[in-house]
Coordinates of C-alpha atoms in Angstrom, one line a residue:
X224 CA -11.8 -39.4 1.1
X225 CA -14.7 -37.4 1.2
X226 CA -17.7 -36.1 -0.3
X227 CA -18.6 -32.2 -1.7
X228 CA -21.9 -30.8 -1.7
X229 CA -21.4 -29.6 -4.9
X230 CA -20.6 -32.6 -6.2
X231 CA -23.8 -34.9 -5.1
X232 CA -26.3 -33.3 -7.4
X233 CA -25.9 -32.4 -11.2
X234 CA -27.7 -29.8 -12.3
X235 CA -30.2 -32.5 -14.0
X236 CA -30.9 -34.2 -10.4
X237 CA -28.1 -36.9 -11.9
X238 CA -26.6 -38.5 -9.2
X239 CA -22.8 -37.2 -8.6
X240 CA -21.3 -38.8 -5.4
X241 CA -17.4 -39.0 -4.4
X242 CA -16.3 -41.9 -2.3
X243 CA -16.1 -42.4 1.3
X244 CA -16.1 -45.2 3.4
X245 CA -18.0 -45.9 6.9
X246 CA -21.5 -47.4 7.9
X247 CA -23.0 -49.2 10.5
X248 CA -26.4 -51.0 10.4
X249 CA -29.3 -49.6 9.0
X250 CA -31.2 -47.7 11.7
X251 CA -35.3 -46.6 10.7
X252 CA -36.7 -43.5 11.2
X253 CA -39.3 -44.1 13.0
X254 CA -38.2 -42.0 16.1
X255 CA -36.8 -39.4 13.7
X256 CA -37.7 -36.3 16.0
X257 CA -38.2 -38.7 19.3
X258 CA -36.0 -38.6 22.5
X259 CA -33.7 -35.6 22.9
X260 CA -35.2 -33.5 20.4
X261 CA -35.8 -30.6 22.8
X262 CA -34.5 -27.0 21.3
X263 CA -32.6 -24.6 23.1
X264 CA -30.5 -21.7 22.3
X265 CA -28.2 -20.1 24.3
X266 CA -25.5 -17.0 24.2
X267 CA -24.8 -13.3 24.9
X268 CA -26.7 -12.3 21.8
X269 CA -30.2 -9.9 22.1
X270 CA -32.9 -12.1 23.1
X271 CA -34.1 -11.7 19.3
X272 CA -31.0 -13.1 17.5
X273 CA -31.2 -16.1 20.2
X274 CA -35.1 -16.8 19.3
X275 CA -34.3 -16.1 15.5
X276 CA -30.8 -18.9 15.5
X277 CA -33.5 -21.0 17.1
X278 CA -36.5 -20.6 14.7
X279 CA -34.0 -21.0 12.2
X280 CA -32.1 -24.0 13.6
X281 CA -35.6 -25.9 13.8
X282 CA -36.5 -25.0 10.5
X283 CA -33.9 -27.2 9.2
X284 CA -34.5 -29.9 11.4
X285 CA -37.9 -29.7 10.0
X286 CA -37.0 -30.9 6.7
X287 CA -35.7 -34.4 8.3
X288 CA -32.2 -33.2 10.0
X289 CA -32.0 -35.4 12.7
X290 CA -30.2 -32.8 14.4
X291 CA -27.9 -30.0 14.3
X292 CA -25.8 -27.0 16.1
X293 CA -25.0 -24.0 14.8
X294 CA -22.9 -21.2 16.3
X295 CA -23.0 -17.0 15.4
X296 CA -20.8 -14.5 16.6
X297 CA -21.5 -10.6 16.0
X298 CA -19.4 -7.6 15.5
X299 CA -18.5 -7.4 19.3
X300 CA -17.5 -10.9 19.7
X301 CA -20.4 -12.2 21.1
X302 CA -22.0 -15.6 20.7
X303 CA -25.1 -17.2 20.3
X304 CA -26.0 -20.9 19.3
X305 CA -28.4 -23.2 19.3
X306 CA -29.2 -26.6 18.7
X307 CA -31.7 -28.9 17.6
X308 CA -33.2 -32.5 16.8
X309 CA -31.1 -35.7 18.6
X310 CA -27.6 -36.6 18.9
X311 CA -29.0 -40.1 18.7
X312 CA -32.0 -42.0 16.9
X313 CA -30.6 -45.1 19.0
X314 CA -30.1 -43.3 22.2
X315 CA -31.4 -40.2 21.8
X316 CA -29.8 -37.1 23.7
X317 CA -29.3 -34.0 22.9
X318 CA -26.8 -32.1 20.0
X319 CA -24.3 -31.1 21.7
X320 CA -23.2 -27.1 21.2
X321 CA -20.1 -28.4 21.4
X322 CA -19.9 -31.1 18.9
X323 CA -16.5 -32.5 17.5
X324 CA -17.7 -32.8 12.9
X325 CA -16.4 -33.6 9.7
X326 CA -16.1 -30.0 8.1
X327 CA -15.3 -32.1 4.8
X328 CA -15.1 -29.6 1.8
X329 CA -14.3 -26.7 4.3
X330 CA -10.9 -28.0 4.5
X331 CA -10.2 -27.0 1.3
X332 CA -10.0 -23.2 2.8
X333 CA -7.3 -24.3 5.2
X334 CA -5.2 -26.1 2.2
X335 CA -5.3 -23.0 0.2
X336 CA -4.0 -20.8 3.1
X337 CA -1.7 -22.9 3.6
X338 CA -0.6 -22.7 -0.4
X339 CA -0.9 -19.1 -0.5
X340 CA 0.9 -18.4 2.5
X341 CA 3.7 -20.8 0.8
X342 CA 2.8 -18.3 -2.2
X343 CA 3.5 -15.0 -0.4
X344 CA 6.7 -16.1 1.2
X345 CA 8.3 -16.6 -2.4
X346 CA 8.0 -20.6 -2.3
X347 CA 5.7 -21.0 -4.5
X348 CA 4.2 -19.1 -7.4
X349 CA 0.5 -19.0 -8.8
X350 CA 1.9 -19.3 -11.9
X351 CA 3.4 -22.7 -11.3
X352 CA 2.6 -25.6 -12.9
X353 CA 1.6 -28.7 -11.4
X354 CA 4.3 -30.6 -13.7
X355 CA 7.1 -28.2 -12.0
X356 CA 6.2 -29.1 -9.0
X357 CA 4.9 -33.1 -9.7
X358 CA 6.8 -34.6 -12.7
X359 CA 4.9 -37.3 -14.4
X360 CA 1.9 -37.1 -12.1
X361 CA -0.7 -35.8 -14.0
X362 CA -0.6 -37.4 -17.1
X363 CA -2.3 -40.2 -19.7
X364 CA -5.8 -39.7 -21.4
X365 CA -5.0 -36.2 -22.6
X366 CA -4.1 -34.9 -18.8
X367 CA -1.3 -32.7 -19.1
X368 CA 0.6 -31.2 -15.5
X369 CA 2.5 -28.9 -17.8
X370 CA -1.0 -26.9 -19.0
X371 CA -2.3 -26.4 -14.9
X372 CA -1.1 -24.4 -12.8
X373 CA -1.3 -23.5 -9.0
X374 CA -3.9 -21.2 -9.6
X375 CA -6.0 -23.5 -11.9
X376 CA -6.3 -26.5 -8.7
X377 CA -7.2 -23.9 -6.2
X378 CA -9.5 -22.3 -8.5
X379 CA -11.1 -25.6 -9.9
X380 CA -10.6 -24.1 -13.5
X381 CA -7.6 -27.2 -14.1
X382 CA -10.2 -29.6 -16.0
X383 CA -9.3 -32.5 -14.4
X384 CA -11.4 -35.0 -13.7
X385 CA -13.2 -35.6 -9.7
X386 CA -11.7 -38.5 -8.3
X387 CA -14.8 -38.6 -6.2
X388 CA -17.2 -38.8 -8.8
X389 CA -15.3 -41.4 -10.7
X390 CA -15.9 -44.4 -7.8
X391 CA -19.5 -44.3 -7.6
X392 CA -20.5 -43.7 -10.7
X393 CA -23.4 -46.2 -10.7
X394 CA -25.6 -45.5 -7.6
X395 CA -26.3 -49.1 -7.6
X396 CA -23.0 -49.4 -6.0
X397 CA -23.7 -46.7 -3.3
X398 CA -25.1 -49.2 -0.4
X399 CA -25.2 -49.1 3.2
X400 CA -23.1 -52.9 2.7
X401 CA -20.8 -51.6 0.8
X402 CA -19.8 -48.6 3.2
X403 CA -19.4 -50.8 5.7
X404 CA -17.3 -52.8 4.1
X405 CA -14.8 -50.4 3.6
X406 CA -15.3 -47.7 6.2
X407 CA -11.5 -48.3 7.4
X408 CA -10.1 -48.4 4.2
X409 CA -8.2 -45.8 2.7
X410 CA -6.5 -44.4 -0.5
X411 CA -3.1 -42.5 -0.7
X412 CA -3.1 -39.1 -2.9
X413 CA -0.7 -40.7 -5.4
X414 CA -3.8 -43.3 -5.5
X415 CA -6.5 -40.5 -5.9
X416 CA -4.9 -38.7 -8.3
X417 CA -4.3 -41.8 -10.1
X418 CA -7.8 -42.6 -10.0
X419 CA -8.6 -39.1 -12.0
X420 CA -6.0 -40.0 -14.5
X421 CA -8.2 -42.8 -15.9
X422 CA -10.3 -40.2 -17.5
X423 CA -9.5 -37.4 -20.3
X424 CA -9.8 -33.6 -18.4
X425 CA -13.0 -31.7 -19.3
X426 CA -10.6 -29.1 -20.8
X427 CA -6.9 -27.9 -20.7
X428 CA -6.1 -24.6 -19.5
X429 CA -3.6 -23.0 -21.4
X430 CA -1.1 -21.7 -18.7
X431 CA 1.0 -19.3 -21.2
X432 CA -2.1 -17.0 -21.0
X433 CA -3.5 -16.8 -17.8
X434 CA -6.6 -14.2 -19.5
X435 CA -7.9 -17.4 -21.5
X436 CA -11.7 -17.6 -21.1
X437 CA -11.9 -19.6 -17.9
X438 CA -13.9 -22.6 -17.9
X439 CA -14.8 -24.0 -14.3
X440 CA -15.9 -27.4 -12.2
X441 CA -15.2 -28.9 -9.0
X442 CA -12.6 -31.0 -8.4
X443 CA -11.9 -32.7 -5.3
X444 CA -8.6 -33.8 -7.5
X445 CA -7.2 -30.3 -7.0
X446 CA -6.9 -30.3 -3.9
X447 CA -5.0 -34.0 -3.3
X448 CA -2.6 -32.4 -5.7
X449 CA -2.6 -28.9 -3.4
X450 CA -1.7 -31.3 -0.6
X451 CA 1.2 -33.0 -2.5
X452 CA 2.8 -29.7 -3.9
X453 CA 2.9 -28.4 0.0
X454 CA 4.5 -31.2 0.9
X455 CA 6.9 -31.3 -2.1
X456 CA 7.6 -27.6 -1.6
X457 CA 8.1 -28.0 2.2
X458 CA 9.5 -31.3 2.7
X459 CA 6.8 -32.0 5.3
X460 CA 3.0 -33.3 5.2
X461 CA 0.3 -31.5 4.4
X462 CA -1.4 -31.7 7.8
X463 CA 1.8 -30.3 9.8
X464 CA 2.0 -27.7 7.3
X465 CA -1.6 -26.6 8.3
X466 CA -1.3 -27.3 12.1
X467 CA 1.9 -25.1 12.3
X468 CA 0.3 -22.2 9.9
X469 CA -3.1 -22.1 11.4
X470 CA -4.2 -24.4 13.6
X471 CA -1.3 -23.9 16.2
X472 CA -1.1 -20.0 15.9
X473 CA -5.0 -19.3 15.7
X474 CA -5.1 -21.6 19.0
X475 CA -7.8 -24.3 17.4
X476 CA -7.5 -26.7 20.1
X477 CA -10.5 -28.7 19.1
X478 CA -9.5 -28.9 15.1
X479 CA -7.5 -31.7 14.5
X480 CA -6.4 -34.0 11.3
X481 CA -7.5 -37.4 12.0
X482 CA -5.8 -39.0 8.8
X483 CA -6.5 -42.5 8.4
X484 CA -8.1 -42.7 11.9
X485 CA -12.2 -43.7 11.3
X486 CA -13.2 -41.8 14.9
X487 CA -14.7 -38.4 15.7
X488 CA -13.5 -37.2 19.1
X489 CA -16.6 -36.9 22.1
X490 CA -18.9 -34.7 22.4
X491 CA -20.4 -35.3 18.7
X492 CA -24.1 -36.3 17.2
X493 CA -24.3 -39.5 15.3
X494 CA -24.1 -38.7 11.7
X495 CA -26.9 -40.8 9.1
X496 CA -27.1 -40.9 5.7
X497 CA -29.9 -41.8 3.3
X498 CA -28.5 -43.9 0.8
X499 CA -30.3 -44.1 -2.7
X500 CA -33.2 -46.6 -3.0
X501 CA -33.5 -46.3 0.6
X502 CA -36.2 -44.6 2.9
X503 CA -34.4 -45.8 6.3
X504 CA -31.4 -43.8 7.7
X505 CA -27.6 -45.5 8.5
X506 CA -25.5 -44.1 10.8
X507 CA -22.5 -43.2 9.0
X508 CA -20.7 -41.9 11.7
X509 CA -17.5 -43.9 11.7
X510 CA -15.5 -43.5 8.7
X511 CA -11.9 -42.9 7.1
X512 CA -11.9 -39.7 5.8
X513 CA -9.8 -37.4 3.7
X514 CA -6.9 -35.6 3.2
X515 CA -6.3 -32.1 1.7
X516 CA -9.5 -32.1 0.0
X517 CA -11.7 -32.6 3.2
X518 CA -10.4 -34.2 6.1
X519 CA -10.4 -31.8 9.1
X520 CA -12.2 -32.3 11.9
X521 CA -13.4 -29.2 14.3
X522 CA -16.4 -27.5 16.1
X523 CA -18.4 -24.3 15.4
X524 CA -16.3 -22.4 17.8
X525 CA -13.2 -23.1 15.8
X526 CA -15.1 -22.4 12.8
X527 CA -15.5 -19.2 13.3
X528 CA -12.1 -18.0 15.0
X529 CA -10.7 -19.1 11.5
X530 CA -13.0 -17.4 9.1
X531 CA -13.0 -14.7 11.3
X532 CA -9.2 -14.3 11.4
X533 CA -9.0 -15.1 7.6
X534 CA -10.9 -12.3 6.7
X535 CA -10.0 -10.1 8.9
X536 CA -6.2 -10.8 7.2
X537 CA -4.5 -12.4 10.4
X538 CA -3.2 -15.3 8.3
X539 CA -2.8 -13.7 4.8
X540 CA -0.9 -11.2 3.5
X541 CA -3.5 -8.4 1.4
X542 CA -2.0 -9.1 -1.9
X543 CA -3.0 -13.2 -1.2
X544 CA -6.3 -12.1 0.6
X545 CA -7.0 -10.3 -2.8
X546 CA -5.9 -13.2 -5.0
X547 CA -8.1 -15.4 -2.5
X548 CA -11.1 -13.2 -3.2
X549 CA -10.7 -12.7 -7.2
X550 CA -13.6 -15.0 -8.4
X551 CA -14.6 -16.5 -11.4
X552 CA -18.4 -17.9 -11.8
X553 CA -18.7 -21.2 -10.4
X554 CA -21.7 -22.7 -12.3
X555 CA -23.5 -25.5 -10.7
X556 CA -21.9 -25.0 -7.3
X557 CA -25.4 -24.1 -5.9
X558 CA -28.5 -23.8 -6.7
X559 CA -29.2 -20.2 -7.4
X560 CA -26.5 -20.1 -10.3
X561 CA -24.6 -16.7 -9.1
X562 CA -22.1 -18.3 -6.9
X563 CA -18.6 -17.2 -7.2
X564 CA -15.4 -19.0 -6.3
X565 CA -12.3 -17.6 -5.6
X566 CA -9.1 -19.2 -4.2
X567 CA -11.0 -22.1 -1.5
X568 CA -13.8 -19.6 -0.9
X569 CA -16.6 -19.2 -2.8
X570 CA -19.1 -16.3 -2.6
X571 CA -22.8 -15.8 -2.4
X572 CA -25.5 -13.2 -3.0
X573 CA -27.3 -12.2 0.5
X574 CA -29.1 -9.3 -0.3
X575 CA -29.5 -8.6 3.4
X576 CA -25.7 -8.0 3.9
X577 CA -26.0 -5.5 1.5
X578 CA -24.5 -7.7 -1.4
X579 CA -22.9 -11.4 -0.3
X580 CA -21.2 -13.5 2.0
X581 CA -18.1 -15.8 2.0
X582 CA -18.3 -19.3 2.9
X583 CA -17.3 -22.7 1.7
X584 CA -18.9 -25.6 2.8
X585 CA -18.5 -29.1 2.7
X586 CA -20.8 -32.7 3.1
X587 CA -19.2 -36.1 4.0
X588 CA -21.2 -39.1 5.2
X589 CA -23.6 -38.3 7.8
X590 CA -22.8 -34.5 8.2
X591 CA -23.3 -31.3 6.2
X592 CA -20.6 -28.3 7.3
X593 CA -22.2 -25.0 6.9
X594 CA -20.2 -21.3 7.6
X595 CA -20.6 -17.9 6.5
X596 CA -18.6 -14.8 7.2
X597 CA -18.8 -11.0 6.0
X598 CA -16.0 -9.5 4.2
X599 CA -14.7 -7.8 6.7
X600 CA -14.1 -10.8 9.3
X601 CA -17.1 -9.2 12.2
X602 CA -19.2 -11.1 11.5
X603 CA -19.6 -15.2 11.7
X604 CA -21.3 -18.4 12.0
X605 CA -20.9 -21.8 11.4
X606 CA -23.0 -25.1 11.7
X607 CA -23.0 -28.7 12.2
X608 CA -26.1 -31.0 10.0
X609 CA -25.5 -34.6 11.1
X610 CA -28.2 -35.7 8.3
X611 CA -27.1 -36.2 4.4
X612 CA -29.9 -37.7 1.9
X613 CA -28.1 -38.9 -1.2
X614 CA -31.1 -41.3 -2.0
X615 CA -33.7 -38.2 -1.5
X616 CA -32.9 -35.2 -4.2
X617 CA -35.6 -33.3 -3.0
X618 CA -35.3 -33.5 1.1
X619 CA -31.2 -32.9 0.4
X620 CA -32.0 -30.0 -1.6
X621 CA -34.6 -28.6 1.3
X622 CA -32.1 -29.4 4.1
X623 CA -29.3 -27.3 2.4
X624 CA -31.2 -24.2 1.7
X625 CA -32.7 -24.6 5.1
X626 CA -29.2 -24.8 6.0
X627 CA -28.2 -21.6 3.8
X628 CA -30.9 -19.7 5.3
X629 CA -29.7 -20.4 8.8
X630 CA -26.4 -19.5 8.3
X631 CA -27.4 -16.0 6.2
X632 CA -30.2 -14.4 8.4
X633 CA -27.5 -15.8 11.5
X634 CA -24.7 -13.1 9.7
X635 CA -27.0 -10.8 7.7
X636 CA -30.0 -10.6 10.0
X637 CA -32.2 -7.8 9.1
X638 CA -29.2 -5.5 7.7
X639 CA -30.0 -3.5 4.9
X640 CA -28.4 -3.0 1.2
X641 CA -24.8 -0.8 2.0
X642 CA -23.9 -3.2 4.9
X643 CA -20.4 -4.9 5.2
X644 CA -21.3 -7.8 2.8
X645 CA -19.9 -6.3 -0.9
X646 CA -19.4 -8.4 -3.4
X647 CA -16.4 -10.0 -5.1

């Protein structure tokens, strides 16, 4: 299980959470920026990028990060990183530029490769319906499989309600006791989706006409079901299906699908989150976390070799890298209200890349997965946060556009209008 950045905040400041489960004691913040909080960049780069990823990097550990890494690689292949803030308010130590994170919501771009790959070898069809595919699963309180199709779960225009949102619904209930009470629990998809069905859809598509006006809101629901279909289709799990399509063949050796297991492989950072009522930080770092909908684990290196070779079309055929890349508006998905969102990708405006970027995201317990990539696949860069405040609107909302700004003046940099960065 895991948590979506999109889905913490409503766009009234209400509190919109989706379950996870890990904590450890409380830990104060005393030593926020103390031992191990030394900056340093490194990489091929010009000496300007390097001092700029830096400048950048400690701006968001300025807003309370406790610390982060971040990775960029330019047109030529070359790479420069940084890091900054602790791996540890306990024991202090620096981020490593290697660290092992929850990308959380950023998994959602490998399950839809995954599905559109399925959908370019003939197995599946866009215009599929979840009920073809999952008899009886979606169903009850006006939820209707037959009405959604493929499209509609990877697009997050199916309606259904977030299963995430559903378990924390009273922020009363969010506590660090309660996390650690259950940090090594877990819930199968059947559960999840099962979960979502308690609860009438915001809408029903109407899958005879696939022009209706599209309504849209996130979903981590889609995506459990996304994860079922591929294994349904295939007759194998979701996470082979992914390790043999992309992982394997791209040569991710440090991405990996932990499944039920609570541990992030060494090197990492600790990961703390600020739970509501709360000034102190917990360390969150050990945790269960999810499936289709978020639970990969990789690095910034990794990061990048996939967006890189997604865009650049080495795991998609153009007719699915096009279907991938047809967006609707995605309102509420971030803060400046002109996000897009494809197929697993959303897009953004950077007016520095001479129009936008593609990225995802993704924020589980204790860690905040930034990326960003231009259209054409040159140019990347992807970052670790091991800090999430979902008892502090306001210093979650300053991390993540610190966070945004990293990642877009680490891709854009001081490009003008007419660079590779189109729009959708």
């Amino acid at each position: 299980m895991e948590i979506t950045k999109s889905a913490l905040w409503g766009r009234s400041g209400r509190w919109r959470v989706g379950l996870a489960v890990a904590g450890v004691a409380a830990i104060g913040t005393a030593s926020l920026l103390g031992p191990g909080t030394t900056a340093e960049a490194m990489g091929a780069g010009g000496g300007d990028a390097r001092s700029r990823l830096q400048r950048d990097a400690d701006a968001v550990r300025d807003t309370g990060a406790t610390g982060l890494t971040v990775l960029a690689r330019d047109a030529a292949g070359r790479e420069t990183q940084a890091r900054s803030g602790t791996a540890s308010l306990k024991d202090g130590g620096r981020v490593p530029f290697d660290a092992y994170y929850r990308i959380g919501s950023d998994t959602k771009t490998f399950t839809a490769v995954a599905a559109l790959q399925l959908v370019g070898e003939g197995t599946l069809s866009l215009d599929d319906t979840v009920e073809q595919w999952l008899p009886g699963v979606v169903a009850g309180n006006g939820n209707d499989g037959s009405r959604i199709t493929l499209r509609n779960l990877l697009q997050h225009t199916s309606g259904l309600a977030n299963y995430t949102d559903i378990a924390f619904e009273d922020p009363a209930e969010l506590t660090p006791e309660r996390f650690h009470a259950q940090r090594f629990r877990s819930q199968t998809p059947e559960e999840q989706v099962a979960v979502a069905m308690e609860r009438a859809p915001g809408w029903l598509p109407d899958a005879d006409d696939p022009g209706a006006e599209t309504q849209w809101a996130y979903s981590n629901t889609n995506y459990v079901l996304l994860g079922m279909v591929i294994e349904k289709a295939t007759g194998n799990p979701w996470a082979q299906e992914v390790h043999d399509r992309i992982i394997e063949p791209l040569g991710l050796r440090r991405t990996l699908i932990p499944d039920t297991s609570p541990y992030v492989p060494m090197p990492t950072a600790a990961g703390y989150t600020q739970f509501p009522g709360r000034d102190d930080l917990t360390d969150t770092t050990l945790a269960v976390g999810g499936g289709a909908d978020g639970g990969i684990i990789s690095t910034t290196r990794d990061m990048n070799t996939f967006l890189r070779a997604l865009m650049g079309g080495r795991l998609l055929p153009p007719e699915q890298l096009e279907q991938m890349r047809t967006t609707v508006p995605a309102p509420g998905y971030a803060t400046d209200g002109r996000t897009r969102y494809g197929l697993g990708l959303a897009w953004r405006p950077a007016e520095s890349c001479g129009g936008g970027i593609w990225y995802h995201g993704g924020t589980s317990f204790g860690t905040a997965s930034e990326t960003a990539v231009t259209p054409d696949g040159r140019v990347s860069a992807a970052a670790a946060v091991f800090t999430t405040r979902f008892g502090d609107e306001k210093r979650f909302l300053e991390q993540a556009e610190a966070a945004v700004r990293l990642l877009d003046r680490a891709v854009c940099g001081d490009r003008k209008r007419g660079g590779p960065g189109a729009g959708p």
